[in-house]
mmCIF file of N, CA and C in Angstrom:
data_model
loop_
_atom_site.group_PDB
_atom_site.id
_atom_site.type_symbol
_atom_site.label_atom_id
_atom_site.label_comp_id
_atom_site.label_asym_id
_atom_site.label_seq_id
_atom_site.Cartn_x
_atom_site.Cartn_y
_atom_site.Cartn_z
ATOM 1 N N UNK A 1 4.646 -14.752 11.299
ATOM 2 C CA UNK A 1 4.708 -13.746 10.253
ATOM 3 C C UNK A 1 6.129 -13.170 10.232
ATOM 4 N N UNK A 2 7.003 -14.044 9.444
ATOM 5 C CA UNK A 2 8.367 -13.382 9.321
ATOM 6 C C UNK A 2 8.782 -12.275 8.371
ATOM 7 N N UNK A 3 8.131 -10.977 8.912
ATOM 8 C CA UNK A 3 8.311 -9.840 7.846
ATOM 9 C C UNK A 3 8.571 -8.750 8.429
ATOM 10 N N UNK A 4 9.482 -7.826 7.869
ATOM 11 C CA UNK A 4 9.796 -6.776 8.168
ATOM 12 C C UNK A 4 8.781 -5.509 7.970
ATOM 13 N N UNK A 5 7.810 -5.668 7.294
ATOM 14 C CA UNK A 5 6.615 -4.747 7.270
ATOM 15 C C UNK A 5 5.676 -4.686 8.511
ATOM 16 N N UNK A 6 5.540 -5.711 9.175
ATOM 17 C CA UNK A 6 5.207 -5.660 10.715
ATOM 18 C C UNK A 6 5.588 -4.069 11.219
ATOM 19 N N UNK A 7 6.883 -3.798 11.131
ATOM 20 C CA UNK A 7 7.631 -2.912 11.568
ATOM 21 C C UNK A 7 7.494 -1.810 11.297
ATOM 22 N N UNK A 8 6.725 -1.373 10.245
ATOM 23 C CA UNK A 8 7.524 -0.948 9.308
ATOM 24 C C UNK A 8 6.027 0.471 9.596
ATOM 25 N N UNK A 9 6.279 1.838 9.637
ATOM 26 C CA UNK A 9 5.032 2.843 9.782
ATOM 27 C C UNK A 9 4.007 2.754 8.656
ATOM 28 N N UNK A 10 3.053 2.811 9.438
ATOM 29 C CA UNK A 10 1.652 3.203 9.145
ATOM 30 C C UNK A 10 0.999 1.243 8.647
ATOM 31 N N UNK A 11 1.629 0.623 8.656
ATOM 32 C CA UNK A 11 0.811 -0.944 8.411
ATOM 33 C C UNK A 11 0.626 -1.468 9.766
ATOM 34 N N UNK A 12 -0.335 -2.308 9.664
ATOM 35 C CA UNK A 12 -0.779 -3.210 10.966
ATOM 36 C C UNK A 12 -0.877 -4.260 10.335
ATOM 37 N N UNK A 13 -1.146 -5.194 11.698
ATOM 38 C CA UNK A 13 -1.537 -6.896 11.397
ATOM 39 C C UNK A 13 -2.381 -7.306 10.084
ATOM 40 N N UNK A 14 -2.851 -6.415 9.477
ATOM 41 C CA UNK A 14 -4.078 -7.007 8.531
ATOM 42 C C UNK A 14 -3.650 -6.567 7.534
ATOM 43 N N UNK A 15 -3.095 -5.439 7.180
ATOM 44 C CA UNK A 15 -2.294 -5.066 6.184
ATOM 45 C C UNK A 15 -1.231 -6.081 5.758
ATOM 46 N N UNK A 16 -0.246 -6.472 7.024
ATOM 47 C CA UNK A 16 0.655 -7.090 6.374
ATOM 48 C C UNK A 16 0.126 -8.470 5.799
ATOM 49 N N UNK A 17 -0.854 -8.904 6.457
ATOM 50 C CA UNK A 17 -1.290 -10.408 5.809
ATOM 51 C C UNK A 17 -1.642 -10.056 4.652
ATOM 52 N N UNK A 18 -2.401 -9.487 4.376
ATOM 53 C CA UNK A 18 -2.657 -8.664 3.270
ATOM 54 C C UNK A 18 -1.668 -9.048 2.001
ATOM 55 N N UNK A 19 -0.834 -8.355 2.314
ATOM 56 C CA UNK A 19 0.423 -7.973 1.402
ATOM 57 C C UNK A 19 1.041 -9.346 1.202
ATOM 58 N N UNK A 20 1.222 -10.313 2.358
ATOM 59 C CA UNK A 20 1.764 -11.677 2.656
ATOM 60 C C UNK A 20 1.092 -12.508 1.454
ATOM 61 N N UNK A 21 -0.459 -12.114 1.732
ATOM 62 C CA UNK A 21 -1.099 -12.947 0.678
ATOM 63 C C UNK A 21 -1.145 -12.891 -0.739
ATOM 64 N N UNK A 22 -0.446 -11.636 -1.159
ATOM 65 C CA UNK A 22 -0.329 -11.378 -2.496
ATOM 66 C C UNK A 22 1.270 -11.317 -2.502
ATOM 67 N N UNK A 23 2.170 -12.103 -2.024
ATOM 68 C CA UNK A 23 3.292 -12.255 -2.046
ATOM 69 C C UNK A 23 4.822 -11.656 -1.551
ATOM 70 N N UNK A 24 4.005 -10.245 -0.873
ATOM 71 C CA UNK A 24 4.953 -8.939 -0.889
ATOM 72 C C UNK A 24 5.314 -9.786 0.872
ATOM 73 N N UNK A 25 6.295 -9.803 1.226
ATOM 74 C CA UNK A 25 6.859 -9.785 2.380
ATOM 75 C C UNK A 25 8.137 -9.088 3.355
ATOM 76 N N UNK A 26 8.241 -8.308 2.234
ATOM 77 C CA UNK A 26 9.346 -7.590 2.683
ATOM 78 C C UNK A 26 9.124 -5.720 2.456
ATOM 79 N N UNK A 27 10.123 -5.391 3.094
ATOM 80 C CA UNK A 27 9.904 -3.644 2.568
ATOM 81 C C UNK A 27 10.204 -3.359 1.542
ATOM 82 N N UNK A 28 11.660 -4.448 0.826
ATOM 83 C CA UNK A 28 12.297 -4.310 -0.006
ATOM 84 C C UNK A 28 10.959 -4.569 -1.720
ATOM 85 N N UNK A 29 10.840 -5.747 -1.135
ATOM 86 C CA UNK A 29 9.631 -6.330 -2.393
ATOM 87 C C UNK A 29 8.394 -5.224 -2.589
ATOM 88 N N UNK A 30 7.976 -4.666 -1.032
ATOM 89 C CA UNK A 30 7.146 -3.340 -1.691
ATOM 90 C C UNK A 30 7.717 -2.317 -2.192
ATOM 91 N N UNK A 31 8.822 -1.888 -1.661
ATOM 92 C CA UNK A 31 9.353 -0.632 -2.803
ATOM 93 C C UNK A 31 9.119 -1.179 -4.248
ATOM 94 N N UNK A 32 9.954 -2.809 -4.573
ATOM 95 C CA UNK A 32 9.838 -3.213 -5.971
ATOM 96 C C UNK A 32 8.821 -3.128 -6.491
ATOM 97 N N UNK A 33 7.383 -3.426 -5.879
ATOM 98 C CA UNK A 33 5.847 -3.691 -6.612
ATOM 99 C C UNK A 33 5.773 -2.291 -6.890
ATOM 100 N N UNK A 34 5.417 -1.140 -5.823
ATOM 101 C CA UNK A 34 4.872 0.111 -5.808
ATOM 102 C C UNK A 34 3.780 -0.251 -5.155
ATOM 103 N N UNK A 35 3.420 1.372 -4.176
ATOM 104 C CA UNK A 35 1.897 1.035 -3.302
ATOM 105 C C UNK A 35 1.014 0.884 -4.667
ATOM 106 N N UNK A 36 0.925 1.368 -5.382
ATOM 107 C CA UNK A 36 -0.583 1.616 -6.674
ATOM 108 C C UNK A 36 -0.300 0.123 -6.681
ATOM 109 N N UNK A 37 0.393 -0.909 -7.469
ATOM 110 C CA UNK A 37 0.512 -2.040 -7.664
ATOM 111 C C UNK A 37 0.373 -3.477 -6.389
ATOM 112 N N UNK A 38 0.552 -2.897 -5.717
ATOM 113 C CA UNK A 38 0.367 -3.453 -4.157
ATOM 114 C C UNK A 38 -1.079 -3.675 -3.949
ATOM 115 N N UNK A 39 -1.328 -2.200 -3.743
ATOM 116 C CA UNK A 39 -2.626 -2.246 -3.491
ATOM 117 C C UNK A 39 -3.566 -2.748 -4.184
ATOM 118 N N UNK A 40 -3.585 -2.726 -5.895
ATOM 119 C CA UNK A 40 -4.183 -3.241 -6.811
ATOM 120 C C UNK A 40 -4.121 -4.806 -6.778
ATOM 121 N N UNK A 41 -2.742 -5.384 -6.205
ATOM 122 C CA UNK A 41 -3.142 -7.355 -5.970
ATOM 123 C C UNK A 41 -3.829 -7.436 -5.180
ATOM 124 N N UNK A 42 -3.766 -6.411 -3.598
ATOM 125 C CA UNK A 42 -4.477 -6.910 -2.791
ATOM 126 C C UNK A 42 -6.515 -6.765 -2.698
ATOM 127 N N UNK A 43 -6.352 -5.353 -3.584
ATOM 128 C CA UNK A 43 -7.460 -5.021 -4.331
ATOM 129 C C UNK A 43 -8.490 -6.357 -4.858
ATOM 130 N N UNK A 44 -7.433 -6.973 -5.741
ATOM 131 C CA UNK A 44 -8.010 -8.013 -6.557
ATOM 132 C C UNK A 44 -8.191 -8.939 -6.479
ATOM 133 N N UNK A 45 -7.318 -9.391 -5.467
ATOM 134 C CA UNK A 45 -7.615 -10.336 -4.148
ATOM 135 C C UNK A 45 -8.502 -10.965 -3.413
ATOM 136 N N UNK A 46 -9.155 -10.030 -3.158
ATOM 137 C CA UNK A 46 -10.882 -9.996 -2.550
ATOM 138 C C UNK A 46 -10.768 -9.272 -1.714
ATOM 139 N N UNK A 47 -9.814 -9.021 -0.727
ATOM 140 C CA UNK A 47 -9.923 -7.881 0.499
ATOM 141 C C UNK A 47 -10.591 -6.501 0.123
ATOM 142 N N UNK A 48 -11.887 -6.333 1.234
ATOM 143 C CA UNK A 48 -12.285 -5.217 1.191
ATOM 144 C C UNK A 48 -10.865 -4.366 1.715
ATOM 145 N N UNK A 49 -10.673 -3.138 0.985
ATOM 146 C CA UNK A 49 -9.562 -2.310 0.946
ATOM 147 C C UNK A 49 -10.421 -1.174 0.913
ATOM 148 N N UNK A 50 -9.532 -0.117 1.231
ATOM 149 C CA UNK A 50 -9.908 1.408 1.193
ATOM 150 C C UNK A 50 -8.933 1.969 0.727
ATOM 151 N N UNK A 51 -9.026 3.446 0.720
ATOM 152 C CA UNK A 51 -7.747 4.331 -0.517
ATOM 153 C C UNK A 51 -6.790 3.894 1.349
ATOM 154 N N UNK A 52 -7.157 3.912 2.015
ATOM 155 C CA UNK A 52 -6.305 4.346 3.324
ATOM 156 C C UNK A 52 -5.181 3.357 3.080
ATOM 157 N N UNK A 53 -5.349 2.316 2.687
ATOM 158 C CA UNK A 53 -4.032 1.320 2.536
ATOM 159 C C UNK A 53 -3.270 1.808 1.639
ATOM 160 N N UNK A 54 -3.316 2.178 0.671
ATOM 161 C CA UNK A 54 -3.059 2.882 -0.313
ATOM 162 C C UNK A 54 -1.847 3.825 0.065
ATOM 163 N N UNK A 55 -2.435 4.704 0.983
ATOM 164 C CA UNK A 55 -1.817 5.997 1.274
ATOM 165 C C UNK A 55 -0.945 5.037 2.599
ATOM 166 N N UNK A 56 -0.928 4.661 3.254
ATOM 167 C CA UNK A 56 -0.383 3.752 4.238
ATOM 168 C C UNK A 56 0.910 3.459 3.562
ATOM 169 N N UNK A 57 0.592 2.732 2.509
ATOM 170 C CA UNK A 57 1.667 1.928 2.149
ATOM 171 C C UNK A 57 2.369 2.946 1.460
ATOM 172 N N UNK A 58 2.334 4.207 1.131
ATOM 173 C CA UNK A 58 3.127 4.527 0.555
ATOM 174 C C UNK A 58 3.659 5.579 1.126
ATOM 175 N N UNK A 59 3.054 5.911 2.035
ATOM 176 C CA UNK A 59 3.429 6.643 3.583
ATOM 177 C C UNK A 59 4.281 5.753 3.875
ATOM 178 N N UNK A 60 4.613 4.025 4.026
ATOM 179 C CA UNK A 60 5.902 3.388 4.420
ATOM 180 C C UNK A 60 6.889 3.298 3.386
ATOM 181 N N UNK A 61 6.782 3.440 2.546
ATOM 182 C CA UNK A 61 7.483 3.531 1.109
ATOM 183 C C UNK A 61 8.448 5.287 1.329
ATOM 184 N N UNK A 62 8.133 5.976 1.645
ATOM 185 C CA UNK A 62 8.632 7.012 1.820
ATOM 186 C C UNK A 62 8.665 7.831 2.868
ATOM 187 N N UNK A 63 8.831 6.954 4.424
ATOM 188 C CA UNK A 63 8.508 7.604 5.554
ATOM 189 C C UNK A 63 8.128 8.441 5.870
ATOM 190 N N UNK A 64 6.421 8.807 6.037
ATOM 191 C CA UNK A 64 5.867 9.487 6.206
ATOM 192 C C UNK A 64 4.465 8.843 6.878
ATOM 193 N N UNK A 65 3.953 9.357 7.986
ATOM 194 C CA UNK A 65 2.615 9.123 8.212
ATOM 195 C C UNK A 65 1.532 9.178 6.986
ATOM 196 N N UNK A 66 0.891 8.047 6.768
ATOM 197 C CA UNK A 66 -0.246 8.209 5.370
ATOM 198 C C UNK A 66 -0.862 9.197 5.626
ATOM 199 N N UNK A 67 -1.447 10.544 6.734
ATOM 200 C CA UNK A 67 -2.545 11.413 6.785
ATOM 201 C C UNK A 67 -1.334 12.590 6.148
ATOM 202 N N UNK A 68 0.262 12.636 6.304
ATOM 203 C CA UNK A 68 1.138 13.843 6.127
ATOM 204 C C UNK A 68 0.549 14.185 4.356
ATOM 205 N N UNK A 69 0.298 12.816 4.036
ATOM 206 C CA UNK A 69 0.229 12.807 2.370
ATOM 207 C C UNK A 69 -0.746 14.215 1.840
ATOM 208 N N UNK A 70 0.212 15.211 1.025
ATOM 209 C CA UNK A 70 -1.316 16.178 1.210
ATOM 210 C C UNK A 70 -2.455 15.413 0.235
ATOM 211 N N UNK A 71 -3.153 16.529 -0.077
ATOM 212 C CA UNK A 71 -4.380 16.044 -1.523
ATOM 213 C C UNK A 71 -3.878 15.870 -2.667
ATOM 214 N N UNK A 72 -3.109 16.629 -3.375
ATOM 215 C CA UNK A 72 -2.524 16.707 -4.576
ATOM 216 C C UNK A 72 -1.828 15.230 -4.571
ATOM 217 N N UNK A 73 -1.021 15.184 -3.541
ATOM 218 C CA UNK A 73 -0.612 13.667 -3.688
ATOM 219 C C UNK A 73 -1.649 12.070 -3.848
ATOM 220 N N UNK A 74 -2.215 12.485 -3.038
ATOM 221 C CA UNK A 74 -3.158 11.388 -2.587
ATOM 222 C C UNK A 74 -4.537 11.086 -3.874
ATOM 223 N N UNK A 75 -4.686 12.547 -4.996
ATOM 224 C CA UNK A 75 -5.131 12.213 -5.722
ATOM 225 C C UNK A 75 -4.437 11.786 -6.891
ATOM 226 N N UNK A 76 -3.573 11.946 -6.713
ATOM 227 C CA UNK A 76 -2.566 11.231 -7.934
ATOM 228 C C UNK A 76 -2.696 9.679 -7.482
ATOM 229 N N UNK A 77 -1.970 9.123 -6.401
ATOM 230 C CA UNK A 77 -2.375 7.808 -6.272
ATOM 231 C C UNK A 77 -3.369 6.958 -7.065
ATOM 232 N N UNK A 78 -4.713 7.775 -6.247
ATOM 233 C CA UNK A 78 -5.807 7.282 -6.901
ATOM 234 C C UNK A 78 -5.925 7.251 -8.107
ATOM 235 N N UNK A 79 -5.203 8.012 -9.072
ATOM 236 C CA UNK A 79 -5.319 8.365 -10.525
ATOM 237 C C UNK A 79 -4.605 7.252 -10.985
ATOM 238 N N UNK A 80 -3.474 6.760 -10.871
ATOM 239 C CA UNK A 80 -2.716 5.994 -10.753
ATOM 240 C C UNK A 80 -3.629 4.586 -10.688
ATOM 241 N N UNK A 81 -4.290 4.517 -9.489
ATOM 242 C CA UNK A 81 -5.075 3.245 -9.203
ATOM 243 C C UNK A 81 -5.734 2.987 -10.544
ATOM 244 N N UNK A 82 -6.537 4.165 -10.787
ATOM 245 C CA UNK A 82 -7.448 4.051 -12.313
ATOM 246 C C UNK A 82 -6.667 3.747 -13.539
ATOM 247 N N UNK A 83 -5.933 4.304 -13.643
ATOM 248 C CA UNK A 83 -4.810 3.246 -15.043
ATOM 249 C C UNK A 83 -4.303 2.358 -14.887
ATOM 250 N N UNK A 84 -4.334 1.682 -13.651
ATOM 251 C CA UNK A 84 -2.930 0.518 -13.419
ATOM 252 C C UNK A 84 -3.702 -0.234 -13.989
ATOM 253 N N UNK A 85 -3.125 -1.180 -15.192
ATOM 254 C CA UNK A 85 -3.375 -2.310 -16.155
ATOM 255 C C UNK A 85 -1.918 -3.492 -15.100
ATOM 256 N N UNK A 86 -2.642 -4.361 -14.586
ATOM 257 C CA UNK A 86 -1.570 -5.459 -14.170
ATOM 258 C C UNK A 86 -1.539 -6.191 -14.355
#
């Protein structure tokens, strides 16, 4: 698994395959997708997912532990999830 998301806070082993499998392999390529868009390939994918990847990934997107995320944030995400047309 040659990826820098290995590394990278708040993802683990299953996440990054995850992400691997919908093409994202880098930190750089997830900033480019966005977590909402990320999450939505891997969403669609078939992986059972939870909002927690969600907030994960965008907790690494903007260094921060995914739990720092308050509510206000974390329901925007989700709001986000509900419009994303991809």
């Amino acid at each position: 698994m040659a990826t820098d998301l290995i590394e990278t806070k708040n993802l683990g082993k299953t996440s990054v395959q995850w992400l691997n499998a919908v093409g994202i392999r880098t930190l750089e390529q997830l900033h480019e997708v966005g977590s909402v868009a990320a999450y939505c390939k891997v969403r669609d994918r078939g992986f059972k997912v939870s909002k927690v990847l969600l907030y994960a990934m965008e907790g690494a997107l903007i260094g921060a532990h995914w739990n720092e995320l308050d509510n206000d944030y974390k329901q925007r995400l989700l709001s986000e999830v509900d419009r994303f047309q991809g």
